[in-house]
Amino acid sequence: HNIVLVMSWCTIESDPGVFNELVEKLNVKNVQFEEVYSIDELTSNTFLNNNVVNKEEMNLTDEMNDYLLKDKEAYGLIFLFKYKSETDNRTTIPFNPSLSNSNESRLYFAKQVVRDACATQAILSVLLNASIELGSTLNEFKSFTNDFDYEMKGLAIGNSDEIRTAHNYFSRPEPFILEDDPNDKRHKKTKDAYHFIAYIPFNGKIYELDGLKQGPIQVGEYSSNQNWLSNVYPTIQTRIQSYSEQKIILIYY
């Protein structure tokens, strides 16, 4: 048997402010995280439009003014919920090794092999599939791992010193425990376990990226003139009805 060493990871707060600082530590620029308090907002065509008024009276710098004037682009949603074991018969998309490293049509998906890394893994699921300036750390990581299969990508995340260090900077004491893992010595100490999954638009399709699944799951489609958030609304609505506690975080700029 092969022995794979994965360094220790901590759980982190499910807070947009923490996520903003985390991606800054990974050298990603021009990305913001914000909690969505009403999913009805997602169906509004003006949800990401700029409604700032009286900008002339606010004495803004040029950089701030450019940001405020620009309508925002949504890169993904992160859905946080209280974990429970469940059966999911939806079809997952298998890894396709025939796509080359330079082929932009390959969706980046990694299986979660590190118990406490689900928050950062969900963030990476969005960032590594978005058309943004990733910065040197994630650019090098994506280039190095893009041809890896789902399992190897997950192991690469778990063994990345840079990603793990940035993640552990925001550590909190509670571990993430799967409900169906009674042999874990920490199981009795943990009342609730929470899990993070990502929803992203990619080449005209909307995907659910859950590192505990065998692969990506397509949940919808969108056209170039559509707000993809409106098309993911039914899936999010179903999720909310299925879980007693949840949080939705938007990643945009």
PDB file of C-alpha atoms in Angstrom:
ATOM      1  CA  HIS A   1       0.000   0.000   0.000  1.00  0.00           C
ATOM      2  CA  ASN A   2       1.155   3.521  -0.783  1.00  0.00           C
ATOM      3  CA  ILE A   3       1.373   5.873   2.185  1.00  0.00           C
ATOM      4  CA  VAL A   4       0.358   9.446   1.418  1.00  0.00           C
ATOM      5  CA  LEU A   5       1.283  12.114   3.955  1.00  0.00           C
ATOM      6  CA  VAL A   6      -1.131  15.016   4.333  1.00  0.00           C
ATOM      7  CA  MET A   7      -0.173  17.781   6.751  1.00  0.00           C
ATOM      8  CA  SER A   8      -2.493  18.960   9.513  1.00  0.00           C
ATOM      9  CA  TRP A   9      -5.265  21.436   8.705  1.00  0.00           C
ATOM     10  CA  CYS A  10      -7.541  23.348  11.093  1.00  0.00           C
ATOM     11  CA  THR A  11     -11.172  24.375  10.677  1.00  0.00           C
ATOM     12  CA  ILE A  12     -11.758  28.069   9.957  1.00  0.00           C
ATOM     13  CA  GLU A  13     -14.598  30.517  10.506  1.00  0.00           C
ATOM     14  CA  SER A  14     -17.292  30.624   7.826  1.00  0.00           C
ATOM     15  CA  ASP A  15     -17.036  34.379   7.563  1.00  0.00           C
ATOM     16  CA  PRO A  16     -16.706  36.454   4.358  1.00  0.00           C
ATOM     17  CA  GLY A  17     -14.154  38.697   6.060  1.00  0.00           C
ATOM     18  CA  VAL A  18     -11.971  35.683   6.832  1.00  0.00           C
ATOM     19  CA  PHE A  19     -12.288  34.477   3.243  1.00  0.00           C
ATOM     20  CA  ASN A  20     -11.293  37.907   1.928  1.00  0.00           C
ATOM     21  CA  GLU A  21      -8.135  37.860   4.058  1.00  0.00           C
ATOM     22  CA  LEU A  22      -7.382  34.245   3.149  1.00  0.00           C
ATOM     23  CA  VAL A  23      -7.332  34.897  -0.603  1.00  0.00           C
ATOM     24  CA  GLU A  24      -5.197  37.993  -0.023  1.00  0.00           C
ATOM     25  CA  LYS A  25      -2.646  35.746   1.686  1.00  0.00           C
ATOM     26  CA  LEU A  26      -2.707  33.593  -1.454  1.00  0.00           C
ATOM     27  CA  ASN A  27      -1.945  36.735  -3.526  1.00  0.00           C
ATOM     28  CA  VAL A  28      -5.314  36.762  -5.306  1.00  0.00           C
ATOM     29  CA  LYS A  29      -6.430  40.279  -6.174  1.00  0.00           C
ATOM     30  CA  ASN A  30      -9.779  41.855  -7.038  1.00  0.00           C
ATOM     31  CA  VAL A  31     -12.013  39.238  -5.415  1.00  0.00           C
ATOM     32  CA  GLN A  32     -14.656  39.907  -2.762  1.00  0.00           C
ATOM     33  CA  PHE A  33     -16.773  37.620  -0.567  1.00  0.00           C
ATOM     34  CA  GLU A  34     -20.167  38.702   0.692  1.00  0.00           C
ATOM     35  CA  GLU A  35     -22.941  36.849   2.492  1.00  0.00           C
ATOM     36  CA  VAL A  36     -26.280  36.595   0.670  1.00  0.00           C
ATOM     37  CA  TYR A  37     -29.106  37.004   3.170  1.00  0.00           C
ATOM     38  CA  SER A  38     -31.975  36.416   0.745  1.00  0.00           C
ATOM     39  CA  ILE A  39     -31.668  34.091  -2.226  1.00  0.00           C
ATOM     40  CA  ASP A  40     -34.439  36.056  -3.929  1.00  0.00           C
ATOM     41  CA  GLU A  41     -31.707  38.630  -4.597  1.00  0.00           C
ATOM     42  CA  LEU A  42     -30.051  36.153  -6.943  1.00  0.00           C
ATOM     43  CA  THR A  43     -32.907  36.366  -9.443  1.00  0.00           C
ATOM     44  CA  SER A  44     -32.685  40.151  -9.745  1.00  0.00           C
ATOM     45  CA  ASN A  45     -31.071  41.425 -12.944  1.00  0.00           C
ATOM     46  CA  THR A  46     -29.735  44.393 -10.980  1.00  0.00           C
ATOM     47  CA  PHE A  47     -28.277  42.326  -8.123  1.00  0.00           C
ATOM     48  CA  LEU A  48     -24.683  42.985  -9.215  1.00  0.00           C
ATOM     49  CA  ASN A  49     -25.288  46.398 -10.711  1.00  0.00           C
ATOM     50  CA  ASN A  50     -23.853  49.429  -9.021  1.00  0.00           C
ATOM     51  CA  ASN A  51     -26.413  51.578  -7.280  1.00  0.00           C
ATOM     52  CA  VAL A  52     -24.044  53.968  -5.544  1.00  0.00           C
ATOM     53  CA  VAL A  53     -25.405  57.507  -5.595  1.00  0.00           C
ATOM     54  CA  ASN A  54     -23.755  60.849  -4.927  1.00  0.00           C
ATOM     55  CA  LYS A  55     -20.304  59.502  -5.772  1.00  0.00           C
ATOM     56  CA  GLU A  56     -19.170  63.053  -6.502  1.00  0.00           C
ATOM     57  CA  GLU A  57     -19.748  64.017  -2.881  1.00  0.00           C
ATOM     58  CA  MET A  58     -17.819  61.047  -1.453  1.00  0.00           C
ATOM     59  CA  ASN A  59     -14.320  62.330  -2.353  1.00  0.00           C
ATOM     60  CA  LEU A  60     -13.198  58.923  -3.678  1.00  0.00           C
ATOM     61  CA  THR A  61      -9.793  57.926  -4.998  1.00  0.00           C
ATOM     62  CA  ASP A  62      -9.603  56.929  -8.678  1.00  0.00           C
ATOM     63  CA  GLU A  63      -9.244  53.277  -7.696  1.00  0.00           C
ATOM     64  CA  MET A  64     -12.301  53.360  -5.442  1.00  0.00           C
ATOM     65  CA  ASN A  65     -14.284  55.233  -8.074  1.00  0.00           C
ATOM     66  CA  ASP A  66     -13.449  52.654 -10.763  1.00  0.00           C
ATOM     67  CA  TYR A  67     -14.580  49.885  -8.443  1.00  0.00           C
ATOM     68  CA  LEU A  68     -17.854  51.594  -7.524  1.00  0.00           C
ATOM     69  CA  LEU A  69     -18.705  52.481 -11.116  1.00  0.00           C
ATOM     70  CA  LYS A  70     -18.187  48.972 -12.408  1.00  0.00           C
ATOM     71  CA  ASP A  71     -21.014  46.437 -12.372  1.00  0.00           C
ATOM     72  CA  LYS A  72     -19.894  43.327 -10.545  1.00  0.00           C
ATOM     73  CA  GLU A  73     -19.295  39.874 -11.985  1.00  0.00           C
ATOM     74  CA  ALA A  74     -20.260  36.850  -9.911  1.00  0.00           C
ATOM     75  CA  TYR A  75     -17.608  34.117 -10.033  1.00  0.00           C
ATOM     76  CA  GLY A  76     -19.369  31.624  -7.796  1.00  0.00           C
ATOM     77  CA  LEU A  77     -21.451  30.845  -4.735  1.00  0.00           C
ATOM     78  CA  ILE A  78     -20.346  28.946  -1.659  1.00  0.00           C
ATOM     79  CA  PHE A  79     -23.092  27.070   0.174  1.00  0.00           C
ATOM     80  CA  LEU A  80     -22.409  26.179   3.816  1.00  0.00           C
ATOM     81  CA  PHE A  81     -24.700  23.720   5.580  1.00  0.00           C
ATOM     82  CA  LYS A  82     -24.896  21.370   8.539  1.00  0.00           C
ATOM     83  CA  TYR A  83     -23.550  18.093   7.226  1.00  0.00           C
ATOM     84  CA  LYS A  84     -25.590  14.913   7.232  1.00  0.00           C
ATOM     85  CA  SER A  85     -25.021  11.604   5.524  1.00  0.00           C
ATOM     86  CA  GLU A  86     -27.259  11.236   2.500  1.00  0.00           C
ATOM     87  CA  THR A  87     -27.706   9.277  -0.697  1.00  0.00           C
ATOM     88  CA  ASP A  88     -27.163  11.260  -3.883  1.00  0.00           C
ATOM     89  CA  ASN A  89     -27.940   9.488  -7.152  1.00  0.00           C
ATOM     90  CA  ARG A  90     -27.115  12.412  -9.424  1.00  0.00           C
ATOM     91  CA  THR A  91     -24.613  11.779 -12.211  1.00  0.00           C
ATOM     92  CA  THR A  92     -21.076  13.037 -11.644  1.00  0.00           C
ATOM     93  CA  ILE A  93     -18.721  13.946 -14.487  1.00  0.00           C
ATOM     94  CA  PRO A  94     -15.647  11.669 -14.679  1.00  0.00           C
ATOM     95  CA  PHE A  95     -12.148  13.048 -15.104  1.00  0.00           C
ATOM     96  CA  ASN A  96     -11.140  13.298 -18.762  1.00  0.00           C
ATOM     97  CA  PRO A  97      -7.380  12.763 -19.159  1.00  0.00           C
ATOM     98  CA  SER A  98      -7.528  13.474 -22.906  1.00  0.00           C
ATOM     99  CA  LEU A  99      -7.898  17.218 -22.332  1.00  0.00           C
ATOM    100  CA  SER A 100      -4.507  18.902 -22.501  1.00  0.00           C
ATOM    101  CA  ASN A 101      -3.017  21.130 -19.829  1.00  0.00           C
ATOM    102  CA  SER A 102      -3.532  24.174 -22.028  1.00  0.00           C
ATOM    103  CA  ASN A 103      -7.180  23.400 -22.785  1.00  0.00           C
ATOM    104  CA  GLU A 104      -9.329  25.994 -21.023  1.00  0.00           C
ATOM    105  CA  SER A 105     -12.426  23.800 -21.357  1.00  0.00           C
ATOM    106  CA  ARG A 106     -11.277  21.517 -18.545  1.00  0.00           C
ATOM    107  CA  LEU A 107     -13.230  22.103 -15.367  1.00  0.00           C
ATOM    108  CA  TYR A 108     -10.984  22.109 -12.291  1.00  0.00           C
ATOM    109  CA  PHE A 109     -12.313  19.723  -9.634  1.00  0.00           C
ATOM    110  CA  ALA A 110     -10.538  18.215  -6.629  1.00  0.00           C
ATOM    111  CA  LYS A 111     -11.794  15.548  -4.258  1.00  0.00           C
ATOM    112  CA  GLN A 112     -11.599  16.498  -0.595  1.00  0.00           C
ATOM    113  CA  VAL A 113      -9.006  14.305   1.064  1.00  0.00           C
ATOM    114  CA  VAL A 114      -8.300  16.637   4.002  1.00  0.00           C
ATOM    115  CA  ARG A 115     -10.993  16.530   6.660  1.00  0.00           C
ATOM    116  CA  ASP A 116     -10.855  20.181   7.730  1.00  0.00           C
ATOM    117  CA  ALA A 117     -10.060  21.818   4.383  1.00  0.00           C
ATOM    118  CA  CYS A 118     -13.602  22.041   2.987  1.00  0.00           C
ATOM    119  CA  ALA A 119     -13.915  25.849   3.327  1.00  0.00           C
ATOM    120  CA  THR A 120     -10.678  26.561   1.475  1.00  0.00           C
ATOM    121  CA  GLN A 121     -11.402  23.783  -1.021  1.00  0.00           C
ATOM    122  CA  ALA A 122     -14.750  25.392  -1.888  1.00  0.00           C
ATOM    123  CA  ILE A 123     -13.016  28.751  -2.330  1.00  0.00           C
ATOM    124  CA  LEU A 124     -10.403  27.164  -4.603  1.00  0.00           C
ATOM    125  CA  SER A 125     -13.168  25.466  -6.603  1.00  0.00           C
ATOM    126  CA  VAL A 126     -14.421  28.912  -7.541  1.00  0.00           C
ATOM    127  CA  LEU A 127     -11.097  30.715  -7.988  1.00  0.00           C
ATOM    128  CA  LEU A 128      -9.402  28.017 -10.087  1.00  0.00           C
ATOM    129  CA  ASN A 129     -12.314  28.026 -12.555  1.00  0.00           C
ATOM    130  CA  ALA A 130     -12.746  31.797 -12.805  1.00  0.00           C
ATOM    131  CA  SER A 131     -11.258  34.162 -15.390  1.00  0.00           C
ATOM    132  CA  ILE A 132      -9.318  36.216 -12.867  1.00  0.00           C
ATOM    133  CA  GLU A 133      -5.741  37.111 -11.959  1.00  0.00           C
ATOM    134  CA  LEU A 134      -4.901  34.257  -9.611  1.00  0.00           C
ATOM    135  CA  GLY A 135      -1.496  35.559  -8.576  1.00  0.00           C
ATOM    136  CA  SER A 136       1.739  33.585  -8.570  1.00  0.00           C
ATOM    137  CA  THR A 137       0.841  31.074  -5.819  1.00  0.00           C
ATOM    138  CA  LEU A 138      -2.361  29.710  -7.360  1.00  0.00           C
ATOM    139  CA  ASN A 139      -1.156  30.147 -10.944  1.00  0.00           C
ATOM    140  CA  GLU A 140       1.799  27.876 -10.231  1.00  0.00           C
ATOM    141  CA  PHE A 141      -0.382  25.447  -8.302  1.00  0.00           C
ATOM    142  CA  LYS A 142      -2.997  25.204 -11.066  1.00  0.00           C
ATOM    143  CA  SER A 143      -0.371  24.826 -13.779  1.00  0.00           C
ATOM    144  CA  PHE A 144       1.360  22.052 -11.822  1.00  0.00           C
ATOM    145  CA  THR A 145      -1.817  20.108 -10.945  1.00  0.00           C
ATOM    146  CA  ASN A 146      -4.110  20.680 -13.947  1.00  0.00           C
ATOM    147  CA  ASP A 147      -3.371  17.260 -15.480  1.00  0.00           C
ATOM    148  CA  PHE A 148      -3.857  15.438 -12.158  1.00  0.00           C
ATOM    149  CA  ASP A 149      -7.026  13.397 -11.644  1.00  0.00           C
ATOM    150  CA  TYR A 150      -9.571  14.447  -9.019  1.00  0.00           C
ATOM    151  CA  GLU A 151      -7.971  12.437  -6.219  1.00  0.00           C
ATOM    152  CA  MET A 152      -4.458  13.672  -6.960  1.00  0.00           C
ATOM    153  CA  LYS A 153      -5.660  17.285  -7.117  1.00  0.00           C
ATOM    154  CA  GLY A 154      -7.143  16.845  -3.634  1.00  0.00           C
ATOM    155  CA  LEU A 155      -3.887  15.394  -2.331  1.00  0.00           C
ATOM    156  CA  ALA A 156      -1.970  18.271  -3.909  1.00  0.00           C
ATOM    157  CA  ILE A 157      -4.168  20.784  -2.069  1.00  0.00           C
ATOM    158  CA  GLY A 158      -3.637  18.917   1.204  1.00  0.00           C
ATOM    159  CA  ASN A 159       0.127  18.910   0.743  1.00  0.00           C
ATOM    160  CA  SER A 160       0.511  22.517  -0.434  1.00  0.00           C
ATOM    161  CA  ASP A 161       2.479  24.415   2.204  1.00  0.00           C
ATOM    162  CA  GLU A 162       1.365  27.792   0.862  1.00  0.00           C
ATOM    163  CA  ILE A 163      -2.363  26.976   0.817  1.00  0.00           C
ATOM    164  CA  ARG A 164      -2.278  25.153   4.166  1.00  0.00           C
ATOM    165  CA  THR A 165      -0.375  28.003   5.864  1.00  0.00           C
ATOM    166  CA  ALA A 166      -2.842  30.603   4.599  1.00  0.00           C
ATOM    167  CA  HIS A 167      -5.764  28.410   5.725  1.00  0.00           C
ATOM    168  CA  ASN A 168      -4.370  27.610   9.177  1.00  0.00           C
ATOM    169  CA  TYR A 169      -3.730  31.289   9.903  1.00  0.00           C
ATOM    170  CA  PHE A 170      -7.492  31.550  10.541  1.00  0.00           C
ATOM    171  CA  SER A 171      -7.802  28.369  12.588  1.00  0.00           C
ATOM    172  CA  ARG A 172     -10.596  27.660  15.055  1.00  0.00           C
ATOM    173  CA  PRO A 173     -10.653  24.690  17.442  1.00  0.00           C
ATOM    174  CA  GLU A 174     -13.637  22.603  16.222  1.00  0.00           C
ATOM    175  CA  PRO A 175     -12.785  19.748  13.849  1.00  0.00           C
ATOM    176  CA  PHE A 176     -14.942  18.724  10.882  1.00  0.00           C
ATOM    177  CA  ILE A 177     -16.255  15.229  11.597  1.00  0.00           C
ATOM    178  CA  LEU A 178     -18.316  13.112   9.235  1.00  0.00           C
ATOM    179  CA  GLU A 179     -21.428  11.766  10.938  1.00  0.00           C
ATOM    180  CA  ASP A 180     -20.785   8.239   9.678  1.00  0.00           C
ATOM    181  CA  ASP A 181     -17.262   8.060  11.100  1.00  0.00           C
ATOM    182  CA  PRO A 182     -17.849   6.607  14.604  1.00  0.00           C
ATOM    183  CA  ASN A 183     -14.244   5.438  14.897  1.00  0.00           C
ATOM    184  CA  ASP A 184     -12.859   8.966  14.918  1.00  0.00           C
ATOM    185  CA  LYS A 185     -11.651   9.682  18.446  1.00  0.00           C
ATOM    186  CA  ARG A 186     -12.837  13.299  18.184  1.00  0.00           C
ATOM    187  CA  HIS A 187     -16.367  12.293  17.158  1.00  0.00           C
ATOM    188  CA  LYS A 188     -17.936  12.523  20.614  1.00  0.00           C
ATOM    189  CA  LYS A 189     -16.543  16.013  21.159  1.00  0.00           C
ATOM    190  CA  THR A 190     -18.255  17.515  18.122  1.00  0.00           C
ATOM    191  CA  LYS A 191     -21.971  18.339  18.164  1.00  0.00           C
ATOM    192  CA  ASP A 192     -22.351  19.599  14.604  1.00  0.00           C
ATOM    193  CA  ALA A 193     -20.351  19.281  11.425  1.00  0.00           C
ATOM    194  CA  TYR A 194     -20.545  21.771   8.585  1.00  0.00           C
ATOM    195  CA  HIS A 195     -19.602  21.377   4.965  1.00  0.00           C
ATOM    196  CA  PHE A 196     -18.906  23.815   2.108  1.00  0.00           C
ATOM    197  CA  ILE A 197     -19.710  23.293  -1.566  1.00  0.00           C
ATOM    198  CA  ALA A 198     -19.352  25.634  -4.547  1.00  0.00           C
ATOM    199  CA  TYR A 199     -21.575  26.574  -7.472  1.00  0.00           C
ATOM    200  CA  ILE A 200     -19.898  28.081 -10.520  1.00  0.00           C
ATOM    201  CA  PRO A 201     -20.675  29.126 -14.113  1.00  0.00           C
ATOM    202  CA  PHE A 202     -18.341  27.492 -16.622  1.00  0.00           C
ATOM    203  CA  ASN A 203     -18.602  27.513 -20.431  1.00  0.00           C
ATOM    204  CA  GLY A 204     -22.375  27.909 -20.506  1.00  0.00           C
ATOM    205  CA  LYS A 205     -23.090  25.368 -17.780  1.00  0.00           C
ATOM    206  CA  ILE A 206     -23.569  25.643 -14.009  1.00  0.00           C
ATOM    207  CA  TYR A 207     -21.792  23.101 -11.825  1.00  0.00           C
ATOM    208  CA  GLU A 208     -21.975  21.990  -8.226  1.00  0.00           C
ATOM    209  CA  LEU A 209     -18.469  21.251  -6.937  1.00  0.00           C
ATOM    210  CA  ASP A 210     -18.527  19.157  -3.770  1.00  0.00           C
ATOM    211  CA  GLY A 211     -15.214  17.581  -2.782  1.00  0.00           C
ATOM    212  CA  LEU A 212     -17.015  14.698  -1.056  1.00  0.00           C
ATOM    213  CA  LYS A 213     -18.593  13.635  -4.374  1.00  0.00           C
ATOM    214  CA  GLN A 214     -16.894  11.584  -7.073  1.00  0.00           C
ATOM    215  CA  GLY A 215     -16.873  14.494  -9.524  1.00  0.00           C
ATOM    216  CA  PRO A 216     -18.614  17.718 -10.625  1.00  0.00           C
ATOM    217  CA  ILE A 217     -22.403  17.712 -11.056  1.00  0.00           C
ATOM    218  CA  GLN A 218     -24.078  19.836 -13.719  1.00  0.00           C
ATOM    219  CA  VAL A 219     -27.113  21.587 -12.228  1.00  0.00           C
ATOM    220  CA  GLY A 220     -28.050  24.044 -14.991  1.00  0.00           C
ATOM    221  CA  GLU A 221     -27.148  26.080 -18.046  1.00  0.00           C
ATOM    222  CA  TYR A 222     -26.974  29.765 -18.950  1.00  0.00           C
ATOM    223  CA  SER A 223     -26.433  31.926 -22.020  1.00  0.00           C
ATOM    224  CA  SER A 224     -24.053  34.849 -22.404  1.00  0.00           C
ATOM    225  CA  ASN A 225     -26.843  37.384 -21.877  1.00  0.00           C
ATOM    226  CA  GLN A 226     -28.265  35.658 -18.784  1.00  0.00           C
ATOM    227  CA  ASN A 227     -27.594  36.134 -15.090  1.00  0.00           C
ATOM    228  CA  TRP A 228     -26.413  32.615 -14.220  1.00  0.00           C
ATOM    229  CA  LEU A 229     -27.382  33.255 -10.598  1.00  0.00           C
ATOM    230  CA  SER A 230     -31.049  33.226 -11.645  1.00  0.00           C
ATOM    231  CA  ASN A 231     -30.568  29.774 -13.178  1.00  0.00           C
ATOM    232  CA  VAL A 232     -28.913  28.324 -10.077  1.00  0.00           C
ATOM    233  CA  TYR A 233     -31.733  29.672  -7.890  1.00  0.00           C
ATOM    234  CA  PRO A 234     -33.895  26.476  -7.978  1.00  0.00           C
ATOM    235  CA  THR A 235     -30.944  24.334  -6.902  1.00  0.00           C
ATOM    236  CA  ILE A 236     -30.109  26.672  -4.017  1.00  0.00           C
ATOM    237  CA  GLN A 237     -33.775  26.805  -3.016  1.00  0.00           C
ATOM    238  CA  THR A 238     -33.912  23.011  -2.833  1.00  0.00           C
ATOM    239  CA  ARG A 239     -30.742  22.972  -0.755  1.00  0.00           C
ATOM    240  CA  ILE A 240     -32.141  25.492   1.715  1.00  0.00           C
ATOM    241  CA  GLN A 241     -35.284  23.413   2.170  1.00  0.00           C
ATOM    242  CA  SER A 242     -33.182  20.304   2.815  1.00  0.00           C
ATOM    243  CA  TYR A 243     -30.952  21.667   5.576  1.00  0.00           C
ATOM    244  CA  SER A 244     -31.893  23.264   8.878  1.00  0.00           C
ATOM    245  CA  GLU A 245     -28.882  25.578   8.993  1.00  0.00           C
ATOM    246  CA  GLN A 246     -27.078  27.113   6.045  1.00  0.00           C
ATOM    247  CA  LYS A 247     -25.224  30.156   4.789  1.00  0.00           C
ATOM    248  CA  ILE A 248     -24.672  31.446   1.232  1.00  0.00           C
ATOM    249  CA  ILE A 249     -21.576  33.446   0.305  1.00  0.00           C
ATOM    250  CA  LEU A 250     -21.140  35.190  -3.036  1.00  0.00           C
ATOM    251  CA  ILE A 251     -17.716  35.528  -4.674  1.00  0.00           C
ATOM    252  CA  TYR A 252     -17.570  38.467  -7.059  1.00  0.00           C
ATOM    253  CA  TYR A 253     -15.767  41.569  -8.211  1.00  0.00           C
TER     254      TYR A 253
END
